[in-house]
Coordinates of C-alpha atoms in Angstrom, one line a residue:
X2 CA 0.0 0.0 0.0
X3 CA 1.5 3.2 -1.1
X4 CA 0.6 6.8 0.4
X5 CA 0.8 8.2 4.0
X6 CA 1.4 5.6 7.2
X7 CA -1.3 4.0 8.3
X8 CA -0.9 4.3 11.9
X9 CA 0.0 8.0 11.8
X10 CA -3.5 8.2 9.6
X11 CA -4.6 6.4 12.0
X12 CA -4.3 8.6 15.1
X13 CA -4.5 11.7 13.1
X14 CA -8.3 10.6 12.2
X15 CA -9.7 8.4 14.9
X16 CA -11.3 11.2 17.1
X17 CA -13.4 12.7 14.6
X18 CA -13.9 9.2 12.4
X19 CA -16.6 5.9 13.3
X20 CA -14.5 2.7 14.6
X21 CA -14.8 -0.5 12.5
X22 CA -13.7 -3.1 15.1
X23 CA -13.4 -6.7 13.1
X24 CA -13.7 -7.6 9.8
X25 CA -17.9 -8.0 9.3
X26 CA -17.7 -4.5 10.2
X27 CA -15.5 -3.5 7.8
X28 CA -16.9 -6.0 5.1
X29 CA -20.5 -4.2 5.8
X30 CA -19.2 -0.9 5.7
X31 CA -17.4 -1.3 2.2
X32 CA -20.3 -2.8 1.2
X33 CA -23.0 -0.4 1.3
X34 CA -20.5 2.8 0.6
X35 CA -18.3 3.6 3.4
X36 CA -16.0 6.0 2.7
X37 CA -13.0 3.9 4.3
X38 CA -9.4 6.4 4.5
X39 CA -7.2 3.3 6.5
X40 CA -7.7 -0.2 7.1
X41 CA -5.3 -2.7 8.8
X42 CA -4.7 -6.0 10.0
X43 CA -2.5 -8.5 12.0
X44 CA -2.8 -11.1 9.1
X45 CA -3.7 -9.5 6.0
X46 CA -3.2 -12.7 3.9
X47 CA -5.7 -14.1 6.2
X48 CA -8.3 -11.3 6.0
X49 CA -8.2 -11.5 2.4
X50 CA -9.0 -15.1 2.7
X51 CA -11.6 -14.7 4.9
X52 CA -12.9 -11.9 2.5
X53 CA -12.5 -14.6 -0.4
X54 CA -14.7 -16.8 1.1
X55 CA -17.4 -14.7 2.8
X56 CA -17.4 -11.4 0.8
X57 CA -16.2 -11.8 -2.7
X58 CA -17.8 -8.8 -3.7
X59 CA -15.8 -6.3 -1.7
X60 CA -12.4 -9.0 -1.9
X61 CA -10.7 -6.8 -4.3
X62 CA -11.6 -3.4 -2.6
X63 CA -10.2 -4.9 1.0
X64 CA -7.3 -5.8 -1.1
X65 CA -6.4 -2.4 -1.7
X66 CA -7.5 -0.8 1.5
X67 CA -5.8 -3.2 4.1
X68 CA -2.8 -3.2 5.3
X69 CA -0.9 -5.7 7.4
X70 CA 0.5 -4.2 10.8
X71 CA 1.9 -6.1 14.1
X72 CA -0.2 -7.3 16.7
X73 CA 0.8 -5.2 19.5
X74 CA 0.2 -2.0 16.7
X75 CA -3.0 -3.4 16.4
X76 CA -3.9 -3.7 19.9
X77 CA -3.2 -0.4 20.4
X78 CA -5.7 1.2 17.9
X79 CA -8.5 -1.0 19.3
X80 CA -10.3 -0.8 22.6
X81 CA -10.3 -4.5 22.7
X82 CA -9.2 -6.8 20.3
X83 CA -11.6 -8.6 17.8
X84 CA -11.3 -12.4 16.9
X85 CA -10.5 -11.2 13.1
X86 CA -7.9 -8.9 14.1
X87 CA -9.4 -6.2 11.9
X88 CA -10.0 -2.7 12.4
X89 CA -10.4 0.2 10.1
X90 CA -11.9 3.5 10.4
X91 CA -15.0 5.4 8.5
X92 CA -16.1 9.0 7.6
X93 CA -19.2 9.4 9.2
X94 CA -22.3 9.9 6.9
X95 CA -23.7 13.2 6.4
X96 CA -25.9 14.2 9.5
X97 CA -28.2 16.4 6.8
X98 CA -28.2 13.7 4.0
X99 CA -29.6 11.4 7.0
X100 CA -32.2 14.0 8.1
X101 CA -33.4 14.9 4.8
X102 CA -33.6 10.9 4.2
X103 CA -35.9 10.3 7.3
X104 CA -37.9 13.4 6.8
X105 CA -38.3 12.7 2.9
X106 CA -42.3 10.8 2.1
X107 CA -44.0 9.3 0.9
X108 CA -41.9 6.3 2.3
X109 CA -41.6 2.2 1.4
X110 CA -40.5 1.5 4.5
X111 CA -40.6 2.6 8.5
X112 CA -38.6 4.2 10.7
X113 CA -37.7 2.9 13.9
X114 CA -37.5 4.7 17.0
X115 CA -35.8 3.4 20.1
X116 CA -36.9 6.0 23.2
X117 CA -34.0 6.5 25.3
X118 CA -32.0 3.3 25.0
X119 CA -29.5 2.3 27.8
X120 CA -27.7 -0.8 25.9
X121 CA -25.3 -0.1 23.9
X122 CA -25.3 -4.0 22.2
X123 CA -29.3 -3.8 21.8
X124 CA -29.2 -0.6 20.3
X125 CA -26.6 -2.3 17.3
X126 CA -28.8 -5.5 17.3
X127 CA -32.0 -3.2 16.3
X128 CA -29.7 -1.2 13.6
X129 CA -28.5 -4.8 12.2
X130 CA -31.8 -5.8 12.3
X131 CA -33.3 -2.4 10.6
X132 CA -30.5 -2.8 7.8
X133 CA -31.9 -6.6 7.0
X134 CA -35.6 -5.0 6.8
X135 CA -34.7 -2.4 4.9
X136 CA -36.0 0.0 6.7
X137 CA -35.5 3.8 6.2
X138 CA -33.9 4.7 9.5
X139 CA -32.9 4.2 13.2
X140 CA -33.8 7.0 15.3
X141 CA -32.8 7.5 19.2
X142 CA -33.6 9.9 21.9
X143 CA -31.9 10.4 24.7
X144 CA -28.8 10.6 25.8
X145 CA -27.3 6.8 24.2
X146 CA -24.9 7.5 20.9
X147 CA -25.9 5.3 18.6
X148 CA -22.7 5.8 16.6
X149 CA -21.0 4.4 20.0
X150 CA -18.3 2.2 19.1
X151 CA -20.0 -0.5 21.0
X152 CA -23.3 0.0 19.1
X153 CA -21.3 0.1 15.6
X154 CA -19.6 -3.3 16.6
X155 CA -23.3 -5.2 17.7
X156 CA -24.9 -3.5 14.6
X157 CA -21.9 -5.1 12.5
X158 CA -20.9 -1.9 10.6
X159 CA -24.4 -2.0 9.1
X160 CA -24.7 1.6 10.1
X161 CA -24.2 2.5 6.7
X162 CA -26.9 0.6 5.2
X163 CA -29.4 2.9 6.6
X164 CA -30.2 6.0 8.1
X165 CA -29.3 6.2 11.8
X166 CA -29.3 9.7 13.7
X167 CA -30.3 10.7 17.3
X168 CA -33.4 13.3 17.8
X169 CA -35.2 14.7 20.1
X170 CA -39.0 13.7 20.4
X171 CA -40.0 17.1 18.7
X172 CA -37.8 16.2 15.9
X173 CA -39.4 12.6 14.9
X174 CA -39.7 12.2 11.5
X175 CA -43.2 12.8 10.0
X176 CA -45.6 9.7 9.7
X177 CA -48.1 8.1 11.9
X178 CA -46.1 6.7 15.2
X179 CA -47.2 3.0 15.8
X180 CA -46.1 2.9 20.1
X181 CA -44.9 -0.5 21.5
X182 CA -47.2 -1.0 24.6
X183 CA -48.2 -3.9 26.4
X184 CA -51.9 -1.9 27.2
X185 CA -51.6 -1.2 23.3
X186 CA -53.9 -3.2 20.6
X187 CA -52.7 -6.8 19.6
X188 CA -50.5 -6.0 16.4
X189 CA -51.9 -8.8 15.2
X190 CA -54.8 -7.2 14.1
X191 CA -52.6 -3.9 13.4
X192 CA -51.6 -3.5 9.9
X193 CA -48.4 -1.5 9.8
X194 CA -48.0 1.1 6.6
X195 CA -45.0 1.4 5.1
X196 CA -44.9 5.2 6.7
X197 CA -44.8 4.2 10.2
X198 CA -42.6 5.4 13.1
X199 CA -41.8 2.7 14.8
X200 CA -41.4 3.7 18.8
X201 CA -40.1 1.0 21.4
X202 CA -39.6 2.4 24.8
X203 CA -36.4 2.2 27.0
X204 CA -35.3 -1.4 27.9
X205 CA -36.2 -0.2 31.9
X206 CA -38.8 2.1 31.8
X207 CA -40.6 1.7 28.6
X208 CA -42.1 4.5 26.3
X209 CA -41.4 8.4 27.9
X210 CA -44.5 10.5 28.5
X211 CA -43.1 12.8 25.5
X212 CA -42.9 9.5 22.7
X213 CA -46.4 8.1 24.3
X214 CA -48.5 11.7 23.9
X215 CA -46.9 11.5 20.2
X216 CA -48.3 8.4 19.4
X217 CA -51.3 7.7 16.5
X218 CA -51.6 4.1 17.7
X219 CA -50.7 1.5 21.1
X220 CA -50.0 -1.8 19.8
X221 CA -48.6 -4.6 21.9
X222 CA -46.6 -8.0 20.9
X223 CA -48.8 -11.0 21.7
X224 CA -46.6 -12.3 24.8
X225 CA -47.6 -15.5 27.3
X226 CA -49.5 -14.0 31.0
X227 CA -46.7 -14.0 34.3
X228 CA -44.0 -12.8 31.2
X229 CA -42.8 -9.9 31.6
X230 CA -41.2 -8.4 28.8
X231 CA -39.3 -9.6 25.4
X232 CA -35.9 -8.1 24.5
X233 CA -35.8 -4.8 22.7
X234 CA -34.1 -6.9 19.8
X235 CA -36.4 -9.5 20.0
X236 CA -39.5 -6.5 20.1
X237 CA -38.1 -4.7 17.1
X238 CA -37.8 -7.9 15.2
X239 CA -41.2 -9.6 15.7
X240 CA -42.6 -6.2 14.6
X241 CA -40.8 -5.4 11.8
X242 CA -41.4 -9.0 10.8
X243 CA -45.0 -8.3 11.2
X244 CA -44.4 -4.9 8.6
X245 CA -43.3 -7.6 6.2
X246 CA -46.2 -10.0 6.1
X247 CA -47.9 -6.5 4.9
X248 CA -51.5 -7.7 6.2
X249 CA -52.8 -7.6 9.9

């Protein structure tokens, strides 16, 4: 690889850039667009490999983007190490291109709303989750980053397959919002449109008195008496799945 030295790059970028920690990260990232400025790896030989054999479409870009550096280099760069021993980092999409996404209708598909998150791993399981969908965003409120290094790693890099942005409650994008609530309607006889906002309350506390007075509609997930509550994951997932089907 030819051009400036990567670690230098490196630590010359990382305050103002998104982590990519492991190589699904990184694969994802590439995949939908990233824009990628320094890449490295403990065993680059074995990254390609892995990229040969999982990710043959973005093979030849990691080809020209990695770049193989000792572990203990590594380890510094990295707040832990990852299995892959992969890490690169990305330019951070456009906060305006991703508002003007979210607030753009008529839409083909939701936008999902977590109402101040705490966990930093659920929070990338819903945006990993909202990429495979297809959906048009991930919106949070609250205080919870949702470009947190920890959430980019559980979400897999697949921030960059979809719109993801923090807002206040005021600020929710336009569109009737469909309210997770176990005193809600059964969402099985709920037919989701494709404009929905999507609101699931706080893994603790639930919905806040500012998301539930926003609401159009209280639907709940059908969920066996003495339970007490699903996962937010799990909640997003079984609703979004719901969306799909298209029909209540």
């Amino acid at each position: 690889m030819t051009g400036p030295d990567p670690v230098s790059l490196w630590h010359r970028l990382a305050d103002t850039s998104v982590l990519l920690d492991g190589f699904h990260a990184l694969k994802h990232a590439v995949r939908f667009g990233a824009d990628v400025p320094v890449a490295v790896a403990v065993d680059r030989g074995a990254a390609l490999a892995l990229a040969e054999e999982l990710a043959p479409d973005v093979r030849d870009t990691l080809d020209a983007l990695l770049t193989q550096v000792p572990e203990s280099v590594y380890a510094s760069l990295v707040p832990r190490p990852h299995p892959t021993a992969v890490a690169a980092l990305a330019v951070r999409p456009s906060r305006a291109a991703h508002l003007e996404k979210l607030a753009h209708t008529p839409r083909t598909a939701p936008v999902v709303v977590l109402d101040n998150p705490r966990n930093l791993g659920n929070a990338g399981a819903v945006i990993r989750l909202a990429a495979g969908f297809g959906v048009t965003g991930v919106v949070t409120t609250g205080t919870l980053d949702p470009w947190h290094p920890t959430v980019v790693r559980a979400g897999a890099g697949l921030h960059f397959a979809t719109a993801v942005e923090r807002l206040a409650v005021a600020e929710l994008p336009p569109g009737p919002v469909f309210a997770l609530d176990s005193e809600g309607d059964d969402i099985r006889g709920v037919k989701l449109p494709d404009d929905a906002v999507l609101a699931f309350g706080s893994e603790r506390s639930g919905l806040s008195p500012e998301l539930r007075a926003r609401a159009s509609h209280l639907v709940a997930l059908p969920m066996r008496a003495q339970v007490s509550s699903y996962n937010l994951a799990t909640s997003v997932a079984m609703t979004l799945y719901h969306w799909s089907l298209g029909g209540s």
